[in-house]
Amino acid sequence: MGVFILRRAGVMLLTALCLTFIVFWLTNLQPNLEKLAKTQGNMRMTDAQVASWLDERGYNRNVLVKYGEWLGVLPGHVSTGRDGETRARCADGGAVTAETATFCGVLQGDWGYSTVFRDEVARILGERGWQTAKLMFFVMLVMVPGALVIGVLAGMNEGSRTDRSLSTVSILSTATPEYVSGVVFIAVFATAAFNMQWFKGTATSAMDNITFENFTLPVLTVALYGMGYIARMTRAAMTEVMTAQYIRTARLKGVGFRSIVLRHALRNALIAPFTVIMLQFPWLLNGVVIVETLFNYKGFGWTLVQAAGNNDIELLLGVSVVSVFVVLATQLISDIGYVFLNPRIRMS
Amino acid sequence: MDSLTWLGALAPFFGPAFGIGAAALGLALVVQFIAGVFAPHHKPQTRDDGTLRQRADIFGRLDRLPGLIFAGLVALMLAFAGISLVVGHESGGIMGGMIQRFLPVWIALIATFGLSIRFKRRLGLYGKLFDSTIGMIGFGLVMFWVFTALFVGLFDLIGTHDPLAQVSGLKNAPPGVPVPADEAAFPTYLLGGDNLARDIFSRMVEGSVVVMMIAPLATLFAFMVGITLGLPAGYYGGTLDTVLSFAANLILAFPVILLFYLLVTPEIIATGLPTFMAMVLFVFPLVFLGVLIHARFRNRAGQSRAILALVLGPLVLLYLSVVNQAGTPVDFWPLDFFDIPGGILVVFVAVVFVNSPTVFRIVRGLTLDIKTRDYVAAAQTRGERPWYIMLWEILPNARGPLIVDFCLRIGYTTILLGTLGFFGLGLPPESPDWGSTINEGRKLLMIYAHPALPPALALLSLVLGLNLMADGLREESLKD
């Protein structure tokens, strides 16, 4: 088990390195840098000015060197520009003093400086991540029990009317991407068009103060898309369990249907959905980006859009590190959890 | 001229009728569902002639009630549709007008269904689709949009106005608003005007062309890539498998939207990166077809070369014309027949790129399973080459799950295209595709809800149709 986790951790680290390098390389392509210079400096800069702006800030160097600096394995860039001012990567745009560190990368705990929000990346990620964590918490609270109940109800009696209607509902929910359900929800429940103005169409106020009125629609929108998929997986697991030998034995023994479902079948049927729920996290991340943009809820996904739209390199890298970490960690947890839940599988 | 209402002159009868029907159906479904959860277990009993006896108690009656109401509602809708086809928007209102505009689609749908059901026993898996209600509903929804795209794209039939034409005064106009007589042939904006005073109905049907052009083809390409890489990864295993699986997991670990933002921005397009990716990704169909043909006809060298030249020759020319775009870094080929219009190639590449790792994983998993079968061992003993075994022994036997996944994946690709449009990436902003129109509409959603809803519901119905169809196919293929 220990070796397995170590090996997985190694693969995770390698994946994270590759991914961040790809993001780093793409954001550091010349046209992107020129756009960055123009948005940060001045839209009417000449080509020569752009070149010197990038030069002074150390953008015009080998991408591997810059990546090393971001990681913190190479000393940060220091240079004196044509205007006589000394700029250092580690000074975050401020004056260079004797205390300015030589190394300032992720390894030193310095996630860099966001050019859009003019703030430390670590602080932005913390704040925005907390907002998204709140959203995710409520989404899980709605999605997981809902999906499990639908799946178990549908799967305990395969082929029945209940099964067919619930399966159709779950197909409908997987066919509704967040930007469709969100738009429909807002149009129906937040505008005057249908006379059902029960909720708010924006969740900006939910950042400080979550109420039923401003948080229902975003949570429902994210939860709905994932719910159908988990429900279908639960249904599949449940139908499989219900045809197992030991269930038949219990039936022949004269155990009541309710007791068979709750006592005998449920535990074994919930192993597969656990994995699926864990693997849903990457998808949820997508949903979160769409919903936060649609409802103007300034969380992690909203930050991703802002960072990507403005080529805010270090913020974008921070965002990708966090999201990649979430994806890989949930994969690991799902593998380990699967072993604990299912005693028939042993790690070799 | 007055604005149209939803049901026009037919409203006094059909309005209440639809309302009561829908409410009764909803109520019956809820009652049936609740009763179904608490109903005692029922063992179906057969009559002497072998048919199933209907359940006689109250639960049986509750079970049949929604079906009856639904049939009544369908009959009502058919009556409304029949009348509307004759009277059109003049007395059928907005709904009547739309039903009449879709006339060619209805004819094509009826013809398709009639022929398919008539000959369903001779049509293999496709015919079996017509044994399942869910499958038929899904197929109907999908074909509705396929025919719409065909008639709009090829014959310019269904749309009422030019999707880019603006009529002053109709900015954000509500559905059914009359168009000034001298402006256009058709007297109303059936679903109202959008933020730039364009006809929403025409843009919605025009949007289906964009989706139908990109989604199935992109899915097909993703399958070619996934199959060409997944088969050897699963069959050979070892280092090849490790490397390819790592790469696939790497792409899958990216949040899709981040990847889109990194690949589909004007700055990245300027570097030519998407075109280079197109060069790589579009080679796979050629490789796939080449190996497929060569593996089959290897022992008949002359025939093999002839077929290869016949198939690959035009495809290579096509490939070069697609990849070669004037004004981009990839501009070396003199015989460039056509350029793909702005943004479509980039969007296409991004969607293929995102989809292929998942297909790769599915194909790899299926190959790992199938290669342990006896017929593969038999082929190996016969001395068949690895690629023959992969493409002509393993692949045909993996077709069931792959066909089902293909349907699902077209739906997922449609969702991805919508996502791109929703963030305003790739396609030009005036493009009528559903994602972009939803994006346009959502900006003023709180004030004017009507522009965003039609494309959203159109996208929903298409994806729903694909998912239902996949479900029907899965069920029918499991019955064997």
mmCIF file with all atom_site columns, C-alpha atoms in Angstrom, chain B residues 181-347:
data_model
loop_
_atom_site.group_PDB
_atom_site.id
_atom_site.type_symbol
_atom_site.label_atom_id
_atom_site.label_alt_id
_atom_site.label_comp_id
_atom_site.label_asym_id
_atom_site.label_entity_id
_atom_site.label_seq_id
_atom_site.pdbx_PDB_ins_code
_atom_site.Cartn_x
_atom_site.Cartn_y
_atom_site.Cartn_z
_atom_site.occupancy
_atom_site.B_iso_or_equiv
_atom_site.pdbx_formal_charge
_atom_site.auth_seq_id
_atom_site.auth_comp_id
_atom_site.auth_asym_id
_atom_site.auth_atom_id
_atom_site.pdbx_PDB_model_num
ATOM 1   C CA . ALA B 1 181 ? -43.754 45.386  -44.505 1.00 0.00 ? 181 ALA B CA 1
ATOM 2   C CA . ASP B 1 182 ? -41.002 46.676  -46.799 1.00 0.00 ? 182 ASP B CA 1
ATOM 3   C CA . GLU B 1 183 ? -38.182 45.041  -44.834 1.00 0.00 ? 183 GLU B CA 1
ATOM 4   C CA . ALA B 1 184 ? -38.644 41.360  -45.551 1.00 0.00 ? 184 ALA B CA 1
ATOM 5   C CA . ALA B 1 185 ? -40.824 38.747  -47.151 1.00 0.00 ? 185 ALA B CA 1
ATOM 6   C CA . PHE B 1 186 ? -41.905 37.154  -43.882 1.00 0.00 ? 186 PHE B CA 1
ATOM 7   C CA . PRO B 1 187 ? -44.107 39.459  -41.793 1.00 0.00 ? 187 PRO B CA 1
ATOM 8   C CA . THR B 1 188 ? -42.976 38.530  -38.248 1.00 0.00 ? 188 THR B CA 1
ATOM 9   C CA . TYR B 1 189 ? -40.005 37.758  -36.065 1.00 0.00 ? 189 TYR B CA 1
ATOM 10  C CA . LEU B 1 190 ? -41.441 34.476  -34.774 1.00 0.00 ? 190 LEU B CA 1
ATOM 11  C CA . LEU B 1 191 ? -39.275 34.295  -31.653 1.00 0.00 ? 191 LEU B CA 1
ATOM 12  C CA . GLY B 1 192 ? -38.543 37.993  -31.435 1.00 0.00 ? 192 GLY B CA 1
ATOM 13  C CA . GLY B 1 193 ? -35.413 40.009  -32.091 1.00 0.00 ? 193 GLY B CA 1
ATOM 14  C CA . ASP B 1 194 ? -32.069 39.795  -30.334 1.00 0.00 ? 194 ASP B CA 1
ATOM 15  C CA . ASN B 1 195 ? -29.760 42.455  -28.985 1.00 0.00 ? 195 ASN B CA 1
ATOM 16  C CA . LEU B 1 196 ? -28.793 43.535  -32.511 1.00 0.00 ? 196 LEU B CA 1
ATOM 17  C CA . ALA B 1 197 ? -32.342 43.331  -33.894 1.00 0.00 ? 197 ALA B CA 1
ATOM 18  C CA . ARG B 1 198 ? -31.760 40.062  -35.746 1.00 0.00 ? 198 ARG B CA 1
ATOM 19  C CA . ASP B 1 199 ? -34.369 37.307  -36.021 1.00 0.00 ? 199 ASP B CA 1
ATOM 20  C CA . ILE B 1 200 ? -33.859 34.783  -33.215 1.00 0.00 ? 200 ILE B CA 1
ATOM 21  C CA . PHE B 1 201 ? -35.754 31.985  -34.969 1.00 0.00 ? 201 PHE B CA 1
ATOM 22  C CA . SER B 1 202 ? -33.620 32.208  -38.105 1.00 0.00 ? 202 SER B CA 1
ATOM 23  C CA . ARG B 1 203 ? -30.441 32.343  -36.054 1.00 0.00 ? 203 ARG B CA 1
ATOM 24  C CA . MET B 1 204 ? -31.483 29.289  -34.089 1.00 0.00 ? 204 MET B CA 1
ATOM 25  C CA . VAL B 1 205 ? -32.111 27.166  -37.185 1.00 0.00 ? 205 VAL B CA 1
ATOM 26  C CA . GLU B 1 206 ? -28.957 28.539  -38.806 1.00 0.00 ? 206 GLU B CA 1
ATOM 27  C CA . GLY B 1 207 ? -27.039 27.577  -35.648 1.00 0.00 ? 207 GLY B CA 1
ATOM 28  C CA . SER B 1 208 ? -27.950 23.937  -36.181 1.00 0.00 ? 208 SER B CA 1
ATOM 29  C CA . VAL B 1 209 ? -25.880 23.993  -39.389 1.00 0.00 ? 209 VAL B CA 1
ATOM 30  C CA . VAL B 1 210 ? -22.734 25.016  -37.498 1.00 0.00 ? 210 VAL B CA 1
ATOM 31  C CA . VAL B 1 211 ? -23.279 22.349  -34.839 1.00 0.00 ? 211 VAL B CA 1
ATOM 32  C CA . MET B 1 212 ? -24.102 19.632  -37.356 1.00 0.00 ? 212 MET B CA 1
ATOM 33  C CA . MET B 1 213 ? -21.063 20.534  -39.420 1.00 0.00 ? 213 MET B CA 1
ATOM 34  C CA . ILE B 1 214 ? -18.593 20.363  -36.543 1.00 0.00 ? 214 ILE B CA 1
ATOM 35  C CA . ALA B 1 215 ? -19.871 17.982  -33.857 1.00 0.00 ? 215 ALA B CA 1
ATOM 36  C CA . PRO B 1 216 ? -20.237 14.643  -35.708 1.00 0.00 ? 216 PRO B CA 1
ATOM 37  C CA . LEU B 1 217 ? -17.096 15.143  -37.776 1.00 0.00 ? 217 LEU B CA 1
ATOM 38  C CA . ALA B 1 218 ? -15.012 16.211  -34.781 1.00 0.00 ? 218 ALA B CA 1
ATOM 39  C CA . THR B 1 219 ? -16.239 13.170  -32.861 1.00 0.00 ? 219 THR B CA 1
ATOM 40  C CA . LEU B 1 220 ? -15.330 10.955  -35.795 1.00 0.00 ? 220 LEU B CA 1
ATOM 41  C CA . PHE B 1 221 ? -11.820 12.423  -35.863 1.00 0.00 ? 221 PHE B CA 1
ATOM 42  C CA . ALA B 1 222 ? -11.467 11.968  -32.118 1.00 0.00 ? 222 ALA B CA 1
ATOM 43  C CA . PHE B 1 223 ? -12.447 8.335   -32.599 1.00 0.00 ? 223 PHE B CA 1
ATOM 44  C CA . MET B 1 224 ? -9.875  7.881   -35.357 1.00 0.00 ? 224 MET B CA 1
ATOM 45  C CA . VAL B 1 225 ? -7.164  9.291   -33.099 1.00 0.00 ? 225 VAL B CA 1
ATOM 46  C CA . GLY B 1 226 ? -8.340  7.320   -30.080 1.00 0.00 ? 226 GLY B CA 1
ATOM 47  C CA . ILE B 1 227 ? -8.616  4.051   -32.016 1.00 0.00 ? 227 ILE B CA 1
ATOM 48  C CA . THR B 1 228 ? -5.303  4.413   -33.838 1.00 0.00 ? 228 THR B CA 1
ATOM 49  C CA . LEU B 1 229 ? -3.480  4.989   -30.545 1.00 0.00 ? 229 LEU B CA 1
ATOM 50  C CA . GLY B 1 230 ? -5.638  2.962   -28.170 1.00 0.00 ? 230 GLY B CA 1
ATOM 51  C CA . LEU B 1 231 ? -5.464  -0.339  -30.082 1.00 0.00 ? 231 LEU B CA 1
ATOM 52  C CA . PRO B 1 232 ? -1.654  -0.683  -30.021 1.00 0.00 ? 232 PRO B CA 1
ATOM 53  C CA . ALA B 1 233 ? -1.482  0.655   -26.456 1.00 0.00 ? 233 ALA B CA 1
ATOM 54  C CA . GLY B 1 234 ? -3.837  -2.044  -25.262 1.00 0.00 ? 234 GLY B CA 1
ATOM 55  C CA . TYR B 1 235 ? -2.508  -4.772  -27.532 1.00 0.00 ? 235 TYR B CA 1
ATOM 56  C CA . TYR B 1 236 ? 1.242   -4.328  -27.075 1.00 0.00 ? 236 TYR B CA 1
ATOM 57  C CA . GLY B 1 237 ? 1.190   -2.854  -23.551 1.00 0.00 ? 237 GLY B CA 1
ATOM 58  C CA . GLY B 1 238 ? 4.629   -2.082  -22.140 1.00 0.00 ? 238 GLY B CA 1
ATOM 59  C CA . THR B 1 239 ? 6.401   1.219   -22.626 1.00 0.00 ? 239 THR B CA 1
ATOM 60  C CA . LEU B 1 240 ? 4.163   2.333   -25.484 1.00 0.00 ? 240 LEU B CA 1
ATOM 61  C CA . ASP B 1 241 ? 1.127   1.915   -23.249 1.00 0.00 ? 241 ASP B CA 1
ATOM 62  C CA . THR B 1 242 ? 2.790   3.710   -20.325 1.00 0.00 ? 242 THR B CA 1
ATOM 63  C CA . VAL B 1 243 ? 3.809   6.700   -22.429 1.00 0.00 ? 243 VAL B CA 1
ATOM 64  C CA . LEU B 1 244 ? 0.484   7.041   -24.248 1.00 0.00 ? 244 LEU B CA 1
ATOM 65  C CA . SER B 1 245 ? -1.562  6.569   -21.093 1.00 0.00 ? 245 SER B CA 1
ATOM 66  C CA . PHE B 1 246 ? 0.500   9.167   -19.294 1.00 0.00 ? 246 PHE B CA 1
ATOM 67  C CA . ALA B 1 247 ? -0.055  11.636  -22.135 1.00 0.00 ? 247 ALA B CA 1
ATOM 68  C CA . ALA B 1 248 ? -3.786  10.903  -22.170 1.00 0.00 ? 248 ALA B CA 1
ATOM 69  C CA . ASN B 1 249 ? -4.060  11.378  -18.415 1.00 0.00 ? 249 ASN B CA 1
ATOM 70  C CA . LEU B 1 250 ? -2.078  14.580  -18.729 1.00 0.00 ? 250 LEU B CA 1
ATOM 71  C CA . ILE B 1 251 ? -4.613  16.067  -21.132 1.00 0.00 ? 251 ILE B CA 1
ATOM 72  C CA . LEU B 1 252 ? -7.500  14.760  -19.057 1.00 0.00 ? 252 LEU B CA 1
ATOM 73  C CA . ALA B 1 253 ? -6.124  16.378  -15.907 1.00 0.00 ? 253 ALA B CA 1
ATOM 74  C CA . PHE B 1 254 ? -6.506  19.817  -17.503 1.00 0.00 ? 254 PHE B CA 1
ATOM 75  C CA . PRO B 1 255 ? -9.807  21.492  -16.734 1.00 0.00 ? 255 PRO B CA 1
ATOM 76  C CA . VAL B 1 256 ? -11.393 21.668  -20.193 1.00 0.00 ? 256 VAL B CA 1
ATOM 77  C CA . ILE B 1 257 ? -12.093 25.367  -19.962 1.00 0.00 ? 257 ILE B CA 1
ATOM 78  C CA . LEU B 1 258 ? -8.499  26.186  -19.065 1.00 0.00 ? 258 LEU B CA 1
ATOM 79  C CA . LEU B 1 259 ? -7.366  24.199  -22.084 1.00 0.00 ? 259 LEU B CA 1
ATOM 80  C CA . PHE B 1 260 ? -9.795  26.084  -24.311 1.00 0.00 ? 260 PHE B CA 1
ATOM 81  C CA . TYR B 1 261 ? -8.624  29.398  -22.952 1.00 0.00 ? 261 TYR B CA 1
ATOM 82  C CA . LEU B 1 262 ? -5.020  28.385  -23.609 1.00 0.00 ? 262 LEU B CA 1
ATOM 83  C CA . LEU B 1 263 ? -5.589  27.045  -27.128 1.00 0.00 ? 263 LEU B CA 1
ATOM 84  C CA . VAL B 1 264 ? -8.378  29.135  -28.597 1.00 0.00 ? 264 VAL B CA 1
ATOM 85  C CA . THR B 1 265 ? -7.321  32.741  -28.135 1.00 0.00 ? 265 THR B CA 1
ATOM 86  C CA . PRO B 1 266 ? -6.462  35.101  -30.994 1.00 0.00 ? 266 PRO B CA 1
ATOM 87  C CA . GLU B 1 267 ? -2.880  35.324  -29.704 1.00 0.00 ? 267 GLU B CA 1
ATOM 88  C CA . ILE B 1 268 ? -2.319  31.568  -29.802 1.00 0.00 ? 268 ILE B CA 1
ATOM 89  C CA . ILE B 1 269 ? -4.008  31.347  -33.201 1.00 0.00 ? 269 ILE B CA 1
ATOM 90  C CA . ALA B 1 270 ? -1.494  33.939  -34.429 1.00 0.00 ? 270 ALA B CA 1
ATOM 91  C CA . THR B 1 271 ? 1.375   31.629  -33.470 1.00 0.00 ? 271 THR B CA 1
ATOM 92  C CA . GLY B 1 272 ? -0.078  28.934  -35.718 1.00 0.00 ? 272 GLY B CA 1
ATOM 93  C CA . LEU B 1 273 ? -0.184  26.385  -32.903 1.00 0.00 ? 273 LEU B CA 1
ATOM 94  C CA . PRO B 1 274 ? -3.739  25.175  -33.701 1.00 0.00 ? 274 PRO B CA 1
ATOM 95  C CA . THR B 1 275 ? -2.759  24.670  -37.331 1.00 0.00 ? 275 THR B CA 1
ATOM 96  C CA . PHE B 1 276 ? 0.229   22.576  -36.290 1.00 0.00 ? 276 PHE B CA 1
ATOM 97  C CA . MET B 1 277 ? -2.040  20.562  -34.023 1.00 0.00 ? 277 MET B CA 1
ATOM 98  C CA . ALA B 1 278 ? -4.424  20.135  -36.951 1.00 0.00 ? 278 ALA B CA 1
ATOM 99  C CA . MET B 1 279 ? -1.515  18.812  -38.998 1.00 0.00 ? 279 MET B CA 1
ATOM 100 C CA . VAL B 1 280 ? -0.851  16.157  -36.378 1.00 0.00 ? 280 VAL B CA 1
ATOM 101 C CA . LEU B 1 281 ? -4.445  15.267  -35.519 1.00 0.00 ? 281 LEU B CA 1
ATOM 102 C CA . PHE B 1 282 ? -5.696  15.098  -39.097 1.00 0.00 ? 282 PHE B CA 1
ATOM 103 C CA . VAL B 1 283 ? -2.982  12.608  -40.043 1.00 0.00 ? 283 VAL B CA 1
ATOM 104 C CA . PHE B 1 284 ? -4.605  9.963   -37.884 1.00 0.00 ? 284 PHE B CA 1
ATOM 105 C CA . PRO B 1 285 ? -7.612  9.272   -40.145 1.00 0.00 ? 285 PRO B CA 1
ATOM 106 C CA . LEU B 1 286 ? -5.173  8.801   -43.045 1.00 0.00 ? 286 LEU B CA 1
ATOM 107 C CA . VAL B 1 287 ? -2.981  6.474   -41.002 1.00 0.00 ? 287 VAL B CA 1
ATOM 108 C CA . PHE B 1 288 ? -6.033  4.601   -39.773 1.00 0.00 ? 288 PHE B CA 1
ATOM 109 C CA . LEU B 1 289 ? -7.465  4.047   -43.241 1.00 0.00 ? 289 LEU B CA 1
ATOM 110 C CA . GLY B 1 290 ? -4.065  3.208   -44.707 1.00 0.00 ? 290 GLY B CA 1
ATOM 111 C CA . VAL B 1 291 ? -3.288  0.588   -42.088 1.00 0.00 ? 291 VAL B CA 1
ATOM 112 C CA . LEU B 1 292 ? -6.833  -0.744  -42.232 1.00 0.00 ? 292 LEU B CA 1
ATOM 113 C CA . ILE B 1 293 ? -6.635  -1.374  -45.965 1.00 0.00 ? 293 ILE B CA 1
ATOM 114 C CA . HIS B 1 294 ? -3.059  -2.571  -45.948 1.00 0.00 ? 294 HIS B CA 1
ATOM 115 C CA . ALA B 1 295 ? -3.655  -5.044  -43.122 1.00 0.00 ? 295 ALA B CA 1
ATOM 116 C CA . ARG B 1 296 ? -6.548  -6.562  -45.038 1.00 0.00 ? 296 ARG B CA 1
ATOM 117 C CA . PHE B 1 297 ? -4.981  -6.820  -48.494 1.00 0.00 ? 297 PHE B CA 1
ATOM 118 C CA . ARG B 1 298 ? -1.346  -7.327  -47.515 1.00 0.00 ? 298 ARG B CA 1
ATOM 119 C CA . ASN B 1 299 ? -1.150  -10.691 -49.214 1.00 0.00 ? 299 ASN B CA 1
ATOM 120 C CA . ARG B 1 300 ? -2.417  -9.294  -52.500 1.00 0.00 ? 300 ARG B CA 1
ATOM 121 C CA . ALA B 1 301 ? 0.195   -6.629  -53.066 1.00 0.00 ? 301 ALA B CA 1
ATOM 122 C CA . GLY B 1 302 ? -1.105  -5.262  -56.384 1.00 0.00 ? 302 GLY B CA 1
ATOM 123 C CA . GLN B 1 303 ? -4.682  -4.941  -55.208 1.00 0.00 ? 303 GLN B CA 1
ATOM 124 C CA . SER B 1 304 ? -3.547  -3.419  -51.929 1.00 0.00 ? 304 SER B CA 1
ATOM 125 C CA . ARG B 1 305 ? -1.570  -0.711  -53.682 1.00 0.00 ? 305 ARG B CA 1
ATOM 126 C CA . ALA B 1 306 ? -4.414  0.069   -56.067 1.00 0.00 ? 306 ALA B CA 1
ATOM 127 C CA . ILE B 1 307 ? -6.978  0.450   -53.302 1.00 0.00 ? 307 ILE B CA 1
ATOM 128 C CA . LEU B 1 308 ? -4.554  2.422   -51.153 1.00 0.00 ? 308 LEU B CA 1
ATOM 129 C CA . ALA B 1 309 ? -3.835  4.842   -53.992 1.00 0.00 ? 309 ALA B CA 1
ATOM 130 C CA . LEU B 1 310 ? -7.533  5.149   -54.783 1.00 0.00 ? 310 LEU B CA 1
ATOM 131 C CA . VAL B 1 311 ? -8.540  5.911   -51.203 1.00 0.00 ? 311 VAL B CA 1
ATOM 132 C CA . LEU B 1 312 ? -5.550  7.785   -49.853 1.00 0.00 ? 312 LEU B CA 1
ATOM 133 C CA . GLY B 1 313 ? -4.796  9.904   -52.940 1.00 0.00 ? 313 GLY B CA 1
ATOM 134 C CA . PRO B 1 314 ? -7.864  12.161  -52.705 1.00 0.00 ? 314 PRO B CA 1
ATOM 135 C CA . LEU B 1 315 ? -7.694  12.127  -48.912 1.00 0.00 ? 315 LEU B CA 1
ATOM 136 C CA . VAL B 1 316 ? -4.093  13.348  -48.885 1.00 0.00 ? 316 VAL B CA 1
ATOM 137 C CA . LEU B 1 317 ? -5.044  16.179  -51.234 1.00 0.00 ? 317 LEU B CA 1
ATOM 138 C CA . LEU B 1 318 ? -7.970  17.005  -48.970 1.00 0.00 ? 318 LEU B CA 1
ATOM 139 C CA . TYR B 1 319 ? -5.704  16.860  -45.923 1.00 0.00 ? 319 TYR B CA 1
ATOM 140 C CA . LEU B 1 320 ? -3.188  19.246  -47.469 1.00 0.00 ? 320 LEU B CA 1
ATOM 141 C CA . SER B 1 321 ? -5.891  21.710  -48.482 1.00 0.00 ? 321 SER B CA 1
ATOM 142 C CA . VAL B 1 322 ? -7.402  21.647  -45.025 1.00 0.00 ? 322 VAL B CA 1
ATOM 143 C CA . VAL B 1 323 ? -4.118  22.061  -43.195 1.00 0.00 ? 323 VAL B CA 1
ATOM 144 C CA . ASN B 1 324 ? -2.675  24.624  -45.564 1.00 0.00 ? 324 ASN B CA 1
ATOM 145 C CA . GLN B 1 325 ? -4.172  28.013  -44.749 1.00 0.00 ? 325 GLN B CA 1
ATOM 146 C CA . ALA B 1 326 ? -3.102  31.129  -46.558 1.00 0.00 ? 326 ALA B CA 1
ATOM 147 C CA . GLY B 1 327 ? -1.795  33.748  -44.159 1.00 0.00 ? 327 GLY B CA 1
ATOM 148 C CA . THR B 1 328 ? -0.868  31.350  -41.355 1.00 0.00 ? 328 THR B CA 1
ATOM 149 C CA . PRO B 1 329 ? 2.556   29.866  -40.577 1.00 0.00 ? 329 PRO B CA 1
ATOM 150 C CA . VAL B 1 330 ? 1.443   26.694  -42.384 1.00 0.00 ? 330 VAL B CA 1
ATOM 151 C CA . ASP B 1 331 ? 1.409   27.868  -45.978 1.00 0.00 ? 331 ASP B CA 1
ATOM 152 C CA . PHE B 1 332 ? 3.569   25.698  -48.208 1.00 0.00 ? 332 PHE B CA 1
ATOM 153 C CA . TRP B 1 333 ? 1.257   23.788  -50.507 1.00 0.00 ? 333 TRP B CA 1
ATOM 154 C CA . PRO B 1 334 ? 0.434   25.312  -53.892 1.00 0.00 ? 334 PRO B CA 1
ATOM 155 C CA . LEU B 1 335 ? -2.709  23.267  -54.607 1.00 0.00 ? 335 LEU B CA 1
ATOM 156 C CA . ASP B 1 336 ? -4.855  24.770  -51.848 1.00 0.00 ? 336 ASP B CA 1
ATOM 157 C CA . PHE B 1 337 ? -8.470  24.248  -52.936 1.00 0.00 ? 337 PHE B CA 1
ATOM 158 C CA . PHE B 1 338 ? -10.218 25.949  -50.040 1.00 0.00 ? 338 PHE B CA 1
ATOM 159 C CA . ASP B 1 339 ? -9.669  27.636  -46.720 1.00 0.00 ? 339 ASP B CA 1
ATOM 160 C CA . ILE B 1 340 ? -11.845 26.818  -43.748 1.00 0.00 ? 340 ILE B CA 1
ATOM 161 C CA . PRO B 1 341 ? -13.595 29.968  -42.584 1.00 0.00 ? 341 PRO B CA 1
ATOM 162 C CA . GLY B 1 342 ? -12.532 31.887  -39.509 1.00 0.00 ? 342 GLY B CA 1
ATOM 163 C CA . GLY B 1 343 ? -12.312 30.043  -36.267 1.00 0.00 ? 343 GLY B CA 1
ATOM 164 C CA . ILE B 1 344 ? -13.935 26.796  -37.369 1.00 0.00 ? 344 ILE B CA 1
ATOM 165 C CA . LEU B 1 345 ? -10.647 24.935  -37.814 1.00 0.00 ? 345 LEU B CA 1
ATOM 166 C CA . VAL B 1 346 ? -9.404  26.107  -34.414 1.00 0.00 ? 346 VAL B CA 1
ATOM 167 C CA . VAL B 1 347 ? -12.616 25.117  -32.666 1.00 0.00 ? 347 VAL B CA 1
#
